[in-house]
mmCIF file of C-alpha atoms in Angstrom:
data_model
loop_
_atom_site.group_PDB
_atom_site.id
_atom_site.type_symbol
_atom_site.label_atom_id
_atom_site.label_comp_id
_atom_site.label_asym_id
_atom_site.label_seq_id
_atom_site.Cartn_x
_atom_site.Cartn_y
_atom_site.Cartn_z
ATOM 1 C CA UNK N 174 184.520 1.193 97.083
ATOM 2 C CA UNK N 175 182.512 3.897 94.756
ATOM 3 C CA UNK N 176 179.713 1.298 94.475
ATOM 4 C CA UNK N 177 179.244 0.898 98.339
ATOM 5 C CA UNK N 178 179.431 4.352 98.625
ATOM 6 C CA UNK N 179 176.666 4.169 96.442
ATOM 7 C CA UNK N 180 174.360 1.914 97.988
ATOM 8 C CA UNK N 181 175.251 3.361 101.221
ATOM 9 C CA UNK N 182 174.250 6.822 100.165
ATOM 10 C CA UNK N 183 171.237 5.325 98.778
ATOM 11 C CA UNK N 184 170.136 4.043 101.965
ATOM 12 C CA UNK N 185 170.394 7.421 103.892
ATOM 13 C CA UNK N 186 168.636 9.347 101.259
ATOM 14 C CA UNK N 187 165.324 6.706 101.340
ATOM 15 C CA UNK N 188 165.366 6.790 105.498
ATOM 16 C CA UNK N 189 165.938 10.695 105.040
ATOM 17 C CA UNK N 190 162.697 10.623 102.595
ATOM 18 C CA UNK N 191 160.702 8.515 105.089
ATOM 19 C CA UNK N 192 161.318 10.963 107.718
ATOM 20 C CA UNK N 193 160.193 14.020 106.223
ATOM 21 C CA UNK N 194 156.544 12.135 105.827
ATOM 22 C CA UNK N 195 157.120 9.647 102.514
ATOM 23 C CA UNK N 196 156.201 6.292 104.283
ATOM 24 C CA UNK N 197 154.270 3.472 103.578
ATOM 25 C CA UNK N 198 152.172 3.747 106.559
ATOM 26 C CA UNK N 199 148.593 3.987 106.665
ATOM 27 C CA UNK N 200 147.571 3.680 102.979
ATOM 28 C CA UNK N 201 144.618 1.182 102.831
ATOM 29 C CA UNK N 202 144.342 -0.943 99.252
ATOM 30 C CA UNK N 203 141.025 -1.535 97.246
ATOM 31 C CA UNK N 204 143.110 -1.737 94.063
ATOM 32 C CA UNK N 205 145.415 -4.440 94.237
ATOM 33 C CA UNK N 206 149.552 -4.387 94.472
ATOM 34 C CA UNK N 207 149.542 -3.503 90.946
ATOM 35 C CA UNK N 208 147.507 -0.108 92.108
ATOM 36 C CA UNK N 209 150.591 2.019 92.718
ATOM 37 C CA UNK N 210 153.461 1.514 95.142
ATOM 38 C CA UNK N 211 152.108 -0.602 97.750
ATOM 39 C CA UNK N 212 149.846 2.626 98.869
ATOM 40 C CA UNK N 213 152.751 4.661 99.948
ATOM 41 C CA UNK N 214 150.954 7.668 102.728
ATOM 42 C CA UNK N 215 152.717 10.822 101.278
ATOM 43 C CA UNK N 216 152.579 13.849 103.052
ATOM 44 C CA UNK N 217 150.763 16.780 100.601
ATOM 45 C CA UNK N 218 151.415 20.842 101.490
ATOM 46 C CA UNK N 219 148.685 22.942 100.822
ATOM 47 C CA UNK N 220 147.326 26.197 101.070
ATOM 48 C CA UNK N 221 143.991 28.201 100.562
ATOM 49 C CA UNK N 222 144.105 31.718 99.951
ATOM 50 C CA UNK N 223 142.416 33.211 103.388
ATOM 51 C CA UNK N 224 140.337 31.771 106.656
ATOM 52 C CA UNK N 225 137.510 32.662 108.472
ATOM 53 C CA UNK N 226 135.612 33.142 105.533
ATOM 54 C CA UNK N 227 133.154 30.598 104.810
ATOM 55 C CA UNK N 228 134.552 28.864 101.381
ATOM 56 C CA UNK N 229 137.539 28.869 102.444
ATOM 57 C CA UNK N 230 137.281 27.327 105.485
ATOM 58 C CA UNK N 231 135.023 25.077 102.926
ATOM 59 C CA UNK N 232 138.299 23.768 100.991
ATOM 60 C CA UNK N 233 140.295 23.339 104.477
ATOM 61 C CA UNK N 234 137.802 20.843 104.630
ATOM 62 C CA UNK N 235 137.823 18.696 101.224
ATOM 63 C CA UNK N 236 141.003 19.193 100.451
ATOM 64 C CA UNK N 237 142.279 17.016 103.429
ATOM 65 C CA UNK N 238 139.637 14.737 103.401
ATOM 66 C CA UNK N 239 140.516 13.964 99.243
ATOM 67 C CA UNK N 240 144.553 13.821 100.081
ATOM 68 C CA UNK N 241 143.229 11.450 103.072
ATOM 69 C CA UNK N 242 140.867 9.600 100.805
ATOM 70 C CA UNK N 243 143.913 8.280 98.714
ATOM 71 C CA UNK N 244 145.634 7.190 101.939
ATOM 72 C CA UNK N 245 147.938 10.529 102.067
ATOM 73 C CA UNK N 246 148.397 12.469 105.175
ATOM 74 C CA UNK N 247 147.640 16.598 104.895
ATOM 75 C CA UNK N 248 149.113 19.953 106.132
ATOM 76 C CA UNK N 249 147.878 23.236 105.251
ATOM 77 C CA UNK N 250 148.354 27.018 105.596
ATOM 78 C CA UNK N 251 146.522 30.324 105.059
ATOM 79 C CA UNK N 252 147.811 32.708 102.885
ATOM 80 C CA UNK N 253 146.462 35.143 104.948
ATOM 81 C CA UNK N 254 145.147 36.851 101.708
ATOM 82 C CA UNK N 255 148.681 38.165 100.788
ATOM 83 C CA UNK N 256 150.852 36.930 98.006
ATOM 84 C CA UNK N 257 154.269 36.959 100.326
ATOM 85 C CA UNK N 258 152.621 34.276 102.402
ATOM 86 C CA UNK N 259 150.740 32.416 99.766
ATOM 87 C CA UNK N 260 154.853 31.944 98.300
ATOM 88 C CA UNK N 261 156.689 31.501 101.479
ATOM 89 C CA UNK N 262 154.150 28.484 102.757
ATOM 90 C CA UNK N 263 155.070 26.854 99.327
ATOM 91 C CA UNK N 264 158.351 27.338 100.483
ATOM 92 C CA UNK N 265 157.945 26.421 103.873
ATOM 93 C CA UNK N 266 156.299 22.929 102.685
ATOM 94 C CA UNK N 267 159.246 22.253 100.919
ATOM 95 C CA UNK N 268 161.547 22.964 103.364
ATOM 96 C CA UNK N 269 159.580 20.862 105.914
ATOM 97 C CA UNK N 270 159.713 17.759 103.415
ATOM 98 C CA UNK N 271 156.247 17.109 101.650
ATOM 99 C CA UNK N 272 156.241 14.778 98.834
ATOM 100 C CA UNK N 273 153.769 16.870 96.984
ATOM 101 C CA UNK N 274 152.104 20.410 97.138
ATOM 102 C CA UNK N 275 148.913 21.260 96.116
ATOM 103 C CA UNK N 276 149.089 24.961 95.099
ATOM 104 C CA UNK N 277 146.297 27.684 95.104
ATOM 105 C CA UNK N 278 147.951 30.417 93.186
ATOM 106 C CA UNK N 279 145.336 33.339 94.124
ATOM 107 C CA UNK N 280 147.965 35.409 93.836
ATOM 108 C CA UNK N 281 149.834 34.411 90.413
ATOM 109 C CA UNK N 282 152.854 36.195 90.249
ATOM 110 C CA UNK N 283 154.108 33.639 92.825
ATOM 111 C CA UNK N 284 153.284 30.616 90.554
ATOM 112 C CA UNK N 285 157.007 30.887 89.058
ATOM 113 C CA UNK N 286 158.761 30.433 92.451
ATOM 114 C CA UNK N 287 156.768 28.071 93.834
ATOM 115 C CA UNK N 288 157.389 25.644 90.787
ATOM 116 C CA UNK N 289 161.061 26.442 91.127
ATOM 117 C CA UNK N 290 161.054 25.646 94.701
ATOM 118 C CA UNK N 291 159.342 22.168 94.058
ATOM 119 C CA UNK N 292 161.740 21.829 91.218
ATOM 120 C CA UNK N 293 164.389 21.767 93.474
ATOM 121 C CA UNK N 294 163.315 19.829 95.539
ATOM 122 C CA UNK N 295 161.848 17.549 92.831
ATOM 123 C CA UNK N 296 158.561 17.279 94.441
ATOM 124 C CA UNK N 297 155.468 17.571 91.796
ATOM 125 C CA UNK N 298 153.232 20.149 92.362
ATOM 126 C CA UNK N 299 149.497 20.501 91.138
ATOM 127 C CA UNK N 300 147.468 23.298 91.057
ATOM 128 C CA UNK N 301 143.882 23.000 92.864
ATOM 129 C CA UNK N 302 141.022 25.817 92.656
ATOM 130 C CA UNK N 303 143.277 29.429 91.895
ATOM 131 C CA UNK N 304 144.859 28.096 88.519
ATOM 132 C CA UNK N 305 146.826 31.854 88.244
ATOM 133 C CA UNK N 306 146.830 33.713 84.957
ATOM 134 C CA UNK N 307 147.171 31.534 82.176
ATOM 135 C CA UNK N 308 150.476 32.937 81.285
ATOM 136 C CA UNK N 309 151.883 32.360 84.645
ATOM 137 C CA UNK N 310 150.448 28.886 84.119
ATOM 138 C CA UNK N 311 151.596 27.732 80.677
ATOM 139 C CA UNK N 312 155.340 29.491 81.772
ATOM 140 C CA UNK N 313 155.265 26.377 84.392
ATOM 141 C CA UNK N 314 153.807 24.092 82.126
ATOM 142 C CA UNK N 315 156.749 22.225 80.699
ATOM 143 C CA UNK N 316 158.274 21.480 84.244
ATOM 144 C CA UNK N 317 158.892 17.931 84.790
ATOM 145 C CA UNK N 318 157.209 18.655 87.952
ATOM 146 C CA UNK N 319 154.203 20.025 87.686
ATOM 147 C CA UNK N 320 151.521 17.450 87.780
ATOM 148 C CA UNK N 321 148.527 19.952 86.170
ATOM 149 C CA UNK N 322 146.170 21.559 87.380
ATOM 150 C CA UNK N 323 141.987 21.305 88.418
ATOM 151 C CA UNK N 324 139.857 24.677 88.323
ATOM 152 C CA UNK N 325 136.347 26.140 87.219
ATOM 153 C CA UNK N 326 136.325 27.726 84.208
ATOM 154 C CA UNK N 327 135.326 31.554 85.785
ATOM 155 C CA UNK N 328 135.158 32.897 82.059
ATOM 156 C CA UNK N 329 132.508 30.545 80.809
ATOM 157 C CA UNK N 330 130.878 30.877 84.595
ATOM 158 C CA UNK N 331 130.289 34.622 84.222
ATOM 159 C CA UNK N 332 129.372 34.487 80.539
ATOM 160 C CA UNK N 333 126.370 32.308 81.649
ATOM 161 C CA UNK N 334 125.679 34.693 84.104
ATOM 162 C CA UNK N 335 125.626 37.459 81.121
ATOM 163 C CA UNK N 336 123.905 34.946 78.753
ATOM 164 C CA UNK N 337 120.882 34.629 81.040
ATOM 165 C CA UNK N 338 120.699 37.930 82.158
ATOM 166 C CA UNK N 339 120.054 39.183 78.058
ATOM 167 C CA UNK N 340 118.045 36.716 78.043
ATOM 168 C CA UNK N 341 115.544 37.550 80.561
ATOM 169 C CA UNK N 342 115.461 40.781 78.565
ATOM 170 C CA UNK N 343 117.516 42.928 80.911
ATOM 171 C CA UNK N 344 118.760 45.835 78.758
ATOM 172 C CA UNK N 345 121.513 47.754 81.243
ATOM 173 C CA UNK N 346 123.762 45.854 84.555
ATOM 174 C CA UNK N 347 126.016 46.815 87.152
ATOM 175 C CA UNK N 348 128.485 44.829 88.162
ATOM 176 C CA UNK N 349 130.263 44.554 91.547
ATOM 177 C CA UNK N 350 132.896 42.413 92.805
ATOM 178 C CA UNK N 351 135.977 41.617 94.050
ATOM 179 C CA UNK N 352 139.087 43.494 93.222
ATOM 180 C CA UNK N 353 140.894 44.183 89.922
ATOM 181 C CA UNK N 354 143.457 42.359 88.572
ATOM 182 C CA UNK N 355 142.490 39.398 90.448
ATOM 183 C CA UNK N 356 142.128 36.485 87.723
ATOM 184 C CA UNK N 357 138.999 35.456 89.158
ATOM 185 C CA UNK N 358 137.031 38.088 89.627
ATOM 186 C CA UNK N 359 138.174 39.317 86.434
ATOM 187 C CA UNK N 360 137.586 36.150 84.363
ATOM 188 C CA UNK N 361 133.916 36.548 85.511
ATOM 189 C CA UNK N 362 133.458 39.870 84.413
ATOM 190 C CA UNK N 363 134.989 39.068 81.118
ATOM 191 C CA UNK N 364 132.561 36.435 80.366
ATOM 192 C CA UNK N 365 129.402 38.427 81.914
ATOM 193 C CA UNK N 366 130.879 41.353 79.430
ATOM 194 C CA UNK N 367 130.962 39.248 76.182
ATOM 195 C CA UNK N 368 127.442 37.703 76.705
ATOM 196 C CA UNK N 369 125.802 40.543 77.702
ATOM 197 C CA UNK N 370 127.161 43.764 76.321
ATOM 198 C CA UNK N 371 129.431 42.931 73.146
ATOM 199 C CA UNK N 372 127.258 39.660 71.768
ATOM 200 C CA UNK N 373 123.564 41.077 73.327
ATOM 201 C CA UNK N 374 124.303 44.325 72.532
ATOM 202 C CA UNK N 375 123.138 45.817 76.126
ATOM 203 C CA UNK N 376 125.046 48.347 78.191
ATOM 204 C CA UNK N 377 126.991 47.328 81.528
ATOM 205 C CA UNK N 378 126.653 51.288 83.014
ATOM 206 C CA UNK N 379 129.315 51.019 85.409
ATOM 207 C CA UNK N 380 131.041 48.809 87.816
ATOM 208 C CA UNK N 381 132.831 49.040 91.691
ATOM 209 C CA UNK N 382 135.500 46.857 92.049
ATOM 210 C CA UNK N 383 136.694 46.162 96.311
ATOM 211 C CA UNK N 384 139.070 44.910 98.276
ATOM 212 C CA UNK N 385 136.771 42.417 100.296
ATOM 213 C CA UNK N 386 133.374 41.576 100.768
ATOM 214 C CA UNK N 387 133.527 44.637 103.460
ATOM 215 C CA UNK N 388 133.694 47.422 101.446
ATOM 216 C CA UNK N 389 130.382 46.111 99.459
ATOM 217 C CA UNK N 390 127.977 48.202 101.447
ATOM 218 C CA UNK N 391 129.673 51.760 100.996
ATOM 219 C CA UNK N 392 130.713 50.803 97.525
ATOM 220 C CA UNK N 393 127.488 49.648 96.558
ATOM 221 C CA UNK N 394 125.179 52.209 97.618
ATOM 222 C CA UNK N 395 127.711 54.987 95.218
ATOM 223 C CA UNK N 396 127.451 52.308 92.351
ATOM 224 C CA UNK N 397 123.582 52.426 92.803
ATOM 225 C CA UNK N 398 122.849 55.752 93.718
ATOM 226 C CA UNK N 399 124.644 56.675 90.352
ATOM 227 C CA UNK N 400 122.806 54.147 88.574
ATOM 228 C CA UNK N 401 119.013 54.083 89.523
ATOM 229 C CA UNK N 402 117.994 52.784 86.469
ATOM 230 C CA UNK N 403 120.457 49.745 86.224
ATOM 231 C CA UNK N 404 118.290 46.495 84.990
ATOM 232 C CA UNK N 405 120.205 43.776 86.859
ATOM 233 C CA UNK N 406 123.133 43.313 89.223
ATOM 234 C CA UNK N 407 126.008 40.740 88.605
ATOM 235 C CA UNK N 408 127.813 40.235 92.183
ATOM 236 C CA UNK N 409 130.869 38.701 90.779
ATOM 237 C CA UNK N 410 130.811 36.164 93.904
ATOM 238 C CA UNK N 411 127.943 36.115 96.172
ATOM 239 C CA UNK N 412 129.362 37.116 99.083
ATOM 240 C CA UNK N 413 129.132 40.963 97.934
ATOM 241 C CA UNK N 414 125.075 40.315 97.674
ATOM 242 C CA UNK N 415 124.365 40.875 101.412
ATOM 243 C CA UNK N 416 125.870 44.383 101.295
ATOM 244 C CA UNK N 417 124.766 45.092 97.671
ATOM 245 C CA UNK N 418 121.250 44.283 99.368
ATOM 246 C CA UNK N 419 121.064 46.536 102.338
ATOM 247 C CA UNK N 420 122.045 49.371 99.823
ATOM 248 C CA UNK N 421 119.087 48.772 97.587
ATOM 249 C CA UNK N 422 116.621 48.643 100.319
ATOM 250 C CA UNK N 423 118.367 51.470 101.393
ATOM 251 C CA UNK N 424 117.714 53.699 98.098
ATOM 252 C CA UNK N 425 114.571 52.001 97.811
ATOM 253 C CA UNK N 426 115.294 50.379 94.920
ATOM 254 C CA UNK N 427 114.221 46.533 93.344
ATOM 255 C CA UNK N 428 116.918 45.332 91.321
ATOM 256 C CA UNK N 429 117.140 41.750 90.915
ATOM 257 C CA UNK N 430 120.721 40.117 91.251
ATOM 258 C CA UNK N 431 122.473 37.605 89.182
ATOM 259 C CA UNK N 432 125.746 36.094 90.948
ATOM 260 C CA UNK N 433 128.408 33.695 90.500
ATOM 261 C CA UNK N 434 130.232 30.966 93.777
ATOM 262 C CA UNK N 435 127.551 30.996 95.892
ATOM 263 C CA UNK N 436 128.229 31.128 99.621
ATOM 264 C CA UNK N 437 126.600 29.964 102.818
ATOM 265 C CA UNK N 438 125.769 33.534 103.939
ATOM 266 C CA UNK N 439 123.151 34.065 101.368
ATOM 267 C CA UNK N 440 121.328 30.968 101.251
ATOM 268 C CA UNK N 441 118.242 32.918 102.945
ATOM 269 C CA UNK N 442 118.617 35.482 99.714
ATOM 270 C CA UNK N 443 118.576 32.450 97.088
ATOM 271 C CA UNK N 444 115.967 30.546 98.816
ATOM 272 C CA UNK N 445 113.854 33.978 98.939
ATOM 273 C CA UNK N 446 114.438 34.877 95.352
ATOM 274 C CA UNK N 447 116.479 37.939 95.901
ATOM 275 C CA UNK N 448 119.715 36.178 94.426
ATOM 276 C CA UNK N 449 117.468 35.316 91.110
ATOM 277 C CA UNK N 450 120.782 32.507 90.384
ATOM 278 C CA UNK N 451 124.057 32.054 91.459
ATOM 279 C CA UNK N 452 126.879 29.269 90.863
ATOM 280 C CA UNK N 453 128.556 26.486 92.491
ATOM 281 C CA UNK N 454 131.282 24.077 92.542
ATOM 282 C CA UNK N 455 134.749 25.985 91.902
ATOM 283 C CA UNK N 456 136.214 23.585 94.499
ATOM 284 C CA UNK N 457 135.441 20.609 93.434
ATOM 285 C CA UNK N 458 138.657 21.005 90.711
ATOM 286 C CA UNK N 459 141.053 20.221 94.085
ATOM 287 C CA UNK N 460 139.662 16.866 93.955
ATOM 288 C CA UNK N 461 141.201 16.435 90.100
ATOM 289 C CA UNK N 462 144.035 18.388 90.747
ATOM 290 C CA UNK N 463 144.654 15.676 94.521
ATOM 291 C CA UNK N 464 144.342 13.021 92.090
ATOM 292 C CA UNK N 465 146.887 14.366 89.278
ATOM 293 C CA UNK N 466 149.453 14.305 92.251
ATOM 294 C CA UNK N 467 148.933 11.486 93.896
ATOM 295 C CA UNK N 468 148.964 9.657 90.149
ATOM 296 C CA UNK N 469 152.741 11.489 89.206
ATOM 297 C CA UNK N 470 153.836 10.226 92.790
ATOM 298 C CA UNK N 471 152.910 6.512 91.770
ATOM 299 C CA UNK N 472 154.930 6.810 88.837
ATOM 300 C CA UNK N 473 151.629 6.872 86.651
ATOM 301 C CA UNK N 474 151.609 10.845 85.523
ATOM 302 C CA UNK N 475 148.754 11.710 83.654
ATOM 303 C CA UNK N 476 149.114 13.455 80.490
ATOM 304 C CA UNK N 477 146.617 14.576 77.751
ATOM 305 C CA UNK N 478 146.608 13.336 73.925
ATOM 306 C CA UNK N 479 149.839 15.710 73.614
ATOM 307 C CA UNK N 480 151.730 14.687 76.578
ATOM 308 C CA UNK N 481 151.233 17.570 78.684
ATOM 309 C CA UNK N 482 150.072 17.665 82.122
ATOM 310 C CA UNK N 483 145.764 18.027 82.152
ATOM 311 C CA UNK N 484 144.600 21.408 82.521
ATOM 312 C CA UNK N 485 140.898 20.768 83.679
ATOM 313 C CA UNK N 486 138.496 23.621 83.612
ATOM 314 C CA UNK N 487 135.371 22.480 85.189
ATOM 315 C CA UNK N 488 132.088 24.996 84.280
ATOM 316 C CA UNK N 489 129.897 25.588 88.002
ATOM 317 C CA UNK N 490 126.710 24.486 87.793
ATOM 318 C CA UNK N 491 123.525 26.933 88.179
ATOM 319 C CA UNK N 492 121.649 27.253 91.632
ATOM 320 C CA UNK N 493 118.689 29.004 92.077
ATOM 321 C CA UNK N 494 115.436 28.540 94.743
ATOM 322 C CA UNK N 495 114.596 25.495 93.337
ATOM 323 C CA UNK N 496 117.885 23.706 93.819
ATOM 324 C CA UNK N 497 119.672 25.739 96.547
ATOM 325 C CA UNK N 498 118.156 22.612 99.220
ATOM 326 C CA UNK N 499 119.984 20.081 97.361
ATOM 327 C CA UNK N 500 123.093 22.054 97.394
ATOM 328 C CA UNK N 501 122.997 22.431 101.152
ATOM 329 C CA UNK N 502 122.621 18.529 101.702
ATOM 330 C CA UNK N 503 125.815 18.160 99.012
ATOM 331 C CA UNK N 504 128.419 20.611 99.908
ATOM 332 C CA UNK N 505 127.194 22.437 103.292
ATOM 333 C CA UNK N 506 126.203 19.433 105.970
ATOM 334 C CA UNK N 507 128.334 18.259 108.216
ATOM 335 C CA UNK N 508 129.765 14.888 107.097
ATOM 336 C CA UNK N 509 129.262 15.387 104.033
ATOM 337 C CA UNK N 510 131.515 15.731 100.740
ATOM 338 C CA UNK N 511 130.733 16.680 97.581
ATOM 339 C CA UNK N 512 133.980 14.988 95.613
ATOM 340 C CA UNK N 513 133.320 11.501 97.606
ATOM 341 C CA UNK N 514 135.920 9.399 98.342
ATOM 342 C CA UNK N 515 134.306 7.137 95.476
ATOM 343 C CA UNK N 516 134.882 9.901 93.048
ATOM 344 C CA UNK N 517 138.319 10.347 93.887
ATOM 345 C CA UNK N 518 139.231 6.688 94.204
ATOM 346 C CA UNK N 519 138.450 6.391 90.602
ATOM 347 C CA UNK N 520 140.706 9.020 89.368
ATOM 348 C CA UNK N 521 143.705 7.742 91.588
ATOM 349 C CA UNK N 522 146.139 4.711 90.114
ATOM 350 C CA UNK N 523 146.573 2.986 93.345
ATOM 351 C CA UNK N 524 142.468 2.150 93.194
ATOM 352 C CA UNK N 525 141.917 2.270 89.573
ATOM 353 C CA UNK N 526 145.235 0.762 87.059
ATOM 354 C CA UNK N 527 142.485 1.710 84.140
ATOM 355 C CA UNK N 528 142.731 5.440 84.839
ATOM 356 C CA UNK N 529 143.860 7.374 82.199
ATOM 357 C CA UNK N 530 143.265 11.351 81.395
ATOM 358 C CA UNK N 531 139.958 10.473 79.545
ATOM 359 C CA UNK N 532 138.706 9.201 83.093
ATOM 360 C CA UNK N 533 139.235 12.955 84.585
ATOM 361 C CA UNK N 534 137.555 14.135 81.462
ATOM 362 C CA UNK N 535 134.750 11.816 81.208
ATOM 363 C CA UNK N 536 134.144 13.087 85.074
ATOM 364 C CA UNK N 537 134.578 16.593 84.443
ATOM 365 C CA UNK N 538 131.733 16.231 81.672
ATOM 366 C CA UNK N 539 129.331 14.341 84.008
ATOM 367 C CA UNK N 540 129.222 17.105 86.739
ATOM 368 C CA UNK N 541 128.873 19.639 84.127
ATOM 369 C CA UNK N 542 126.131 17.714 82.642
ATOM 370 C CA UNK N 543 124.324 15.976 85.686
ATOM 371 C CA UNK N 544 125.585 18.232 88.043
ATOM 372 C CA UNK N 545 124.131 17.788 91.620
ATOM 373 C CA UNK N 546 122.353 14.348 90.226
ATOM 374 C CA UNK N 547 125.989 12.794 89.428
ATOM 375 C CA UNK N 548 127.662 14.175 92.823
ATOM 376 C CA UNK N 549 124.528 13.028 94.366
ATOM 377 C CA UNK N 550 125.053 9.137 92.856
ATOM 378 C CA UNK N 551 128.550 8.848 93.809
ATOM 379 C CA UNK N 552 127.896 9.626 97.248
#
């Protein structure tokens, strides 16, 4: 009797699993049965930190097409730029039944709960883009569940930014950019600080931290008018140039400006010279991190040479005026998509039984070393 209770129990949980979105439906093969679990279509949760801002209404784009790529059906939600939401739509994926979230932990004190709540529903989760603080992340790390995680490396990103700045023989900076204490923004500065000021010896004079991209103007033009004789600018993301901009022409000042993530509202300033370089590529780590999980729900987890879940920091490549074209055709035209479905296809189990964690490595290195050239072949 307890054995066909059993079975019987058995049953109801697998049709109960089917319902909330873990079917076998509409998961095409190019890598034979022994690929994965007959291509099983499982339903991912994710999020992005904000909308109606242009890269994030980027990643609403290539994140579902990369979970659709592998045969997987998305859902998504906006965190609305607030850490309450960015935890309660973990927790609302959950409840609704995903097999799988793909986490952008912008806001990293959430990180915790939003393991605990895939935990308990023992669902893996994989961080895509907004790793969180390292802390937060290695407190997570030894979870059964957690898949790992894809991101840019934003330290080494803004130390390049300082590197080339002493380089060019720029003696004093200013630096402006998003608020404090978010990892991002302040893993940039970090970097910029060590190249340029503690290993060049030069003097960052002062620095205006905001809460958005809005407050650039009005915080710029006090950072300037302060700081007339500032060398260079570092915009910590690009999207505080146009403001940082109108306040130089405003004081009547030529200051040329170094950035980090470029965005599509300054491609007229790169293209012109007036962002001298910038970076891209922070979200191409949600293709790794859409692989990771889709590999740990094929029962083929991938784990580094110490059996812990990859934590892949991916360096943004450089774009300047003579580049910024190529960019556009990669990441910024309709139809196309940077991380191709080629790309991802050969970090996934189901396409590729060969893939192991050196694959995602060996990837990682040939987009840091090729850059638009590699994304370009694999198109």
């Amino acid at each position: 009797m307890k054995k066909t209770l059993a079975i019987i129990l058995a049953a109801v949980m697998a049709l109960a699993l089917c319902a909330c979105g873990g079917s076998s439906s509409g998961g095409s093969s190019s890598g034979g049965s022994e690929g994965g679990s007959d291509n099983e279509s499982y339903l991912i949760g994710y999020n992005t930190w904000g909308a109606g801002i242009a890269v994030f209404e980027q990643m609403m784009i290539e994140i579902p097409y990369s979970i659709e790529s592998l045969g997987g059906e998305a859902t998504g939600a906006s965190d609305d730029f607030t850490a309450d939401t960015e935890l309660r739509n973990a927790q609302n994926f959950v409840s609704a039944g995903v097999d799988g979230v793909l986490y952008q932990a912008a806001a990293s004190s959430t990180l915790s709960e939003a393991m605990s709540a895939c935990e308990e529903a023992e669902i893996p989760l994989a961080l895509g883009i907004f790793p969180g603080a390292t802390a937060d992340r290695e407190a997570i790390a030894s979870s059964e569940y957690y898949a790992g995680c894809g991101y840019a490396d934003l330290v080494t990103d803004g130390y390049n930014a300082g590197k080339e700045a002493a380089e060019a023989g720029f003696k004093t900076a200013v630096i402006i950019g998003g608020n404090l204490g978010d990892p991002n923004n302040d893993d940039r500065v970090n970097g910029f600080t060590k190249a340029f000021e503690e290993e060049a010896g030069n003097k960052i004079l002062d620095s205006a931290r905001c809460t958005s991209p809005a407050e650039a103007l009005e915080k710029a033009n006090a950072l300037l008018s302060a700081n007339r004789d500032a060398e260079v600018i570092y915009c910590i993301t690009s999207d505080y140039a146009p403001g940082t901009i109108t306040a130089l022409e405003t004081l009547g000042l030529d200051i040329p400006i170094y950035a980090s993530s470029l965005s599509t509202e300054v491609l007229d300033y790169v293209r012109s010279g007036q962002i001298v370089r910038t970076t891209y590529g922070n979200d191409l780590g949600q293709g790794f991190a859409v692989a990771l999980l889709f590999n740990f729900l094929d029962g083929h987890k991938i784990t580094d040479a110490d059996g812990n879940a990859p934590d892949l920091a991916m360096v943004p490549f450089r774009v300047d005026a003579d580049n910024v074209e190529t960019v556009v055709d990669l990441f910024f035209t309709e139809g196309t998509h940077p991380f191709s479905e080629k790309m991802i296809q050969q970090l996934a189990w189901r396409y590729n039984p060969d893939v192991t964690y050196d694959t995602f490595v060996d990837m990682m290195n040939s987009i840091e070393t090729e850059g638009l050239d590699y994304l370009a072949s694999m198109q």
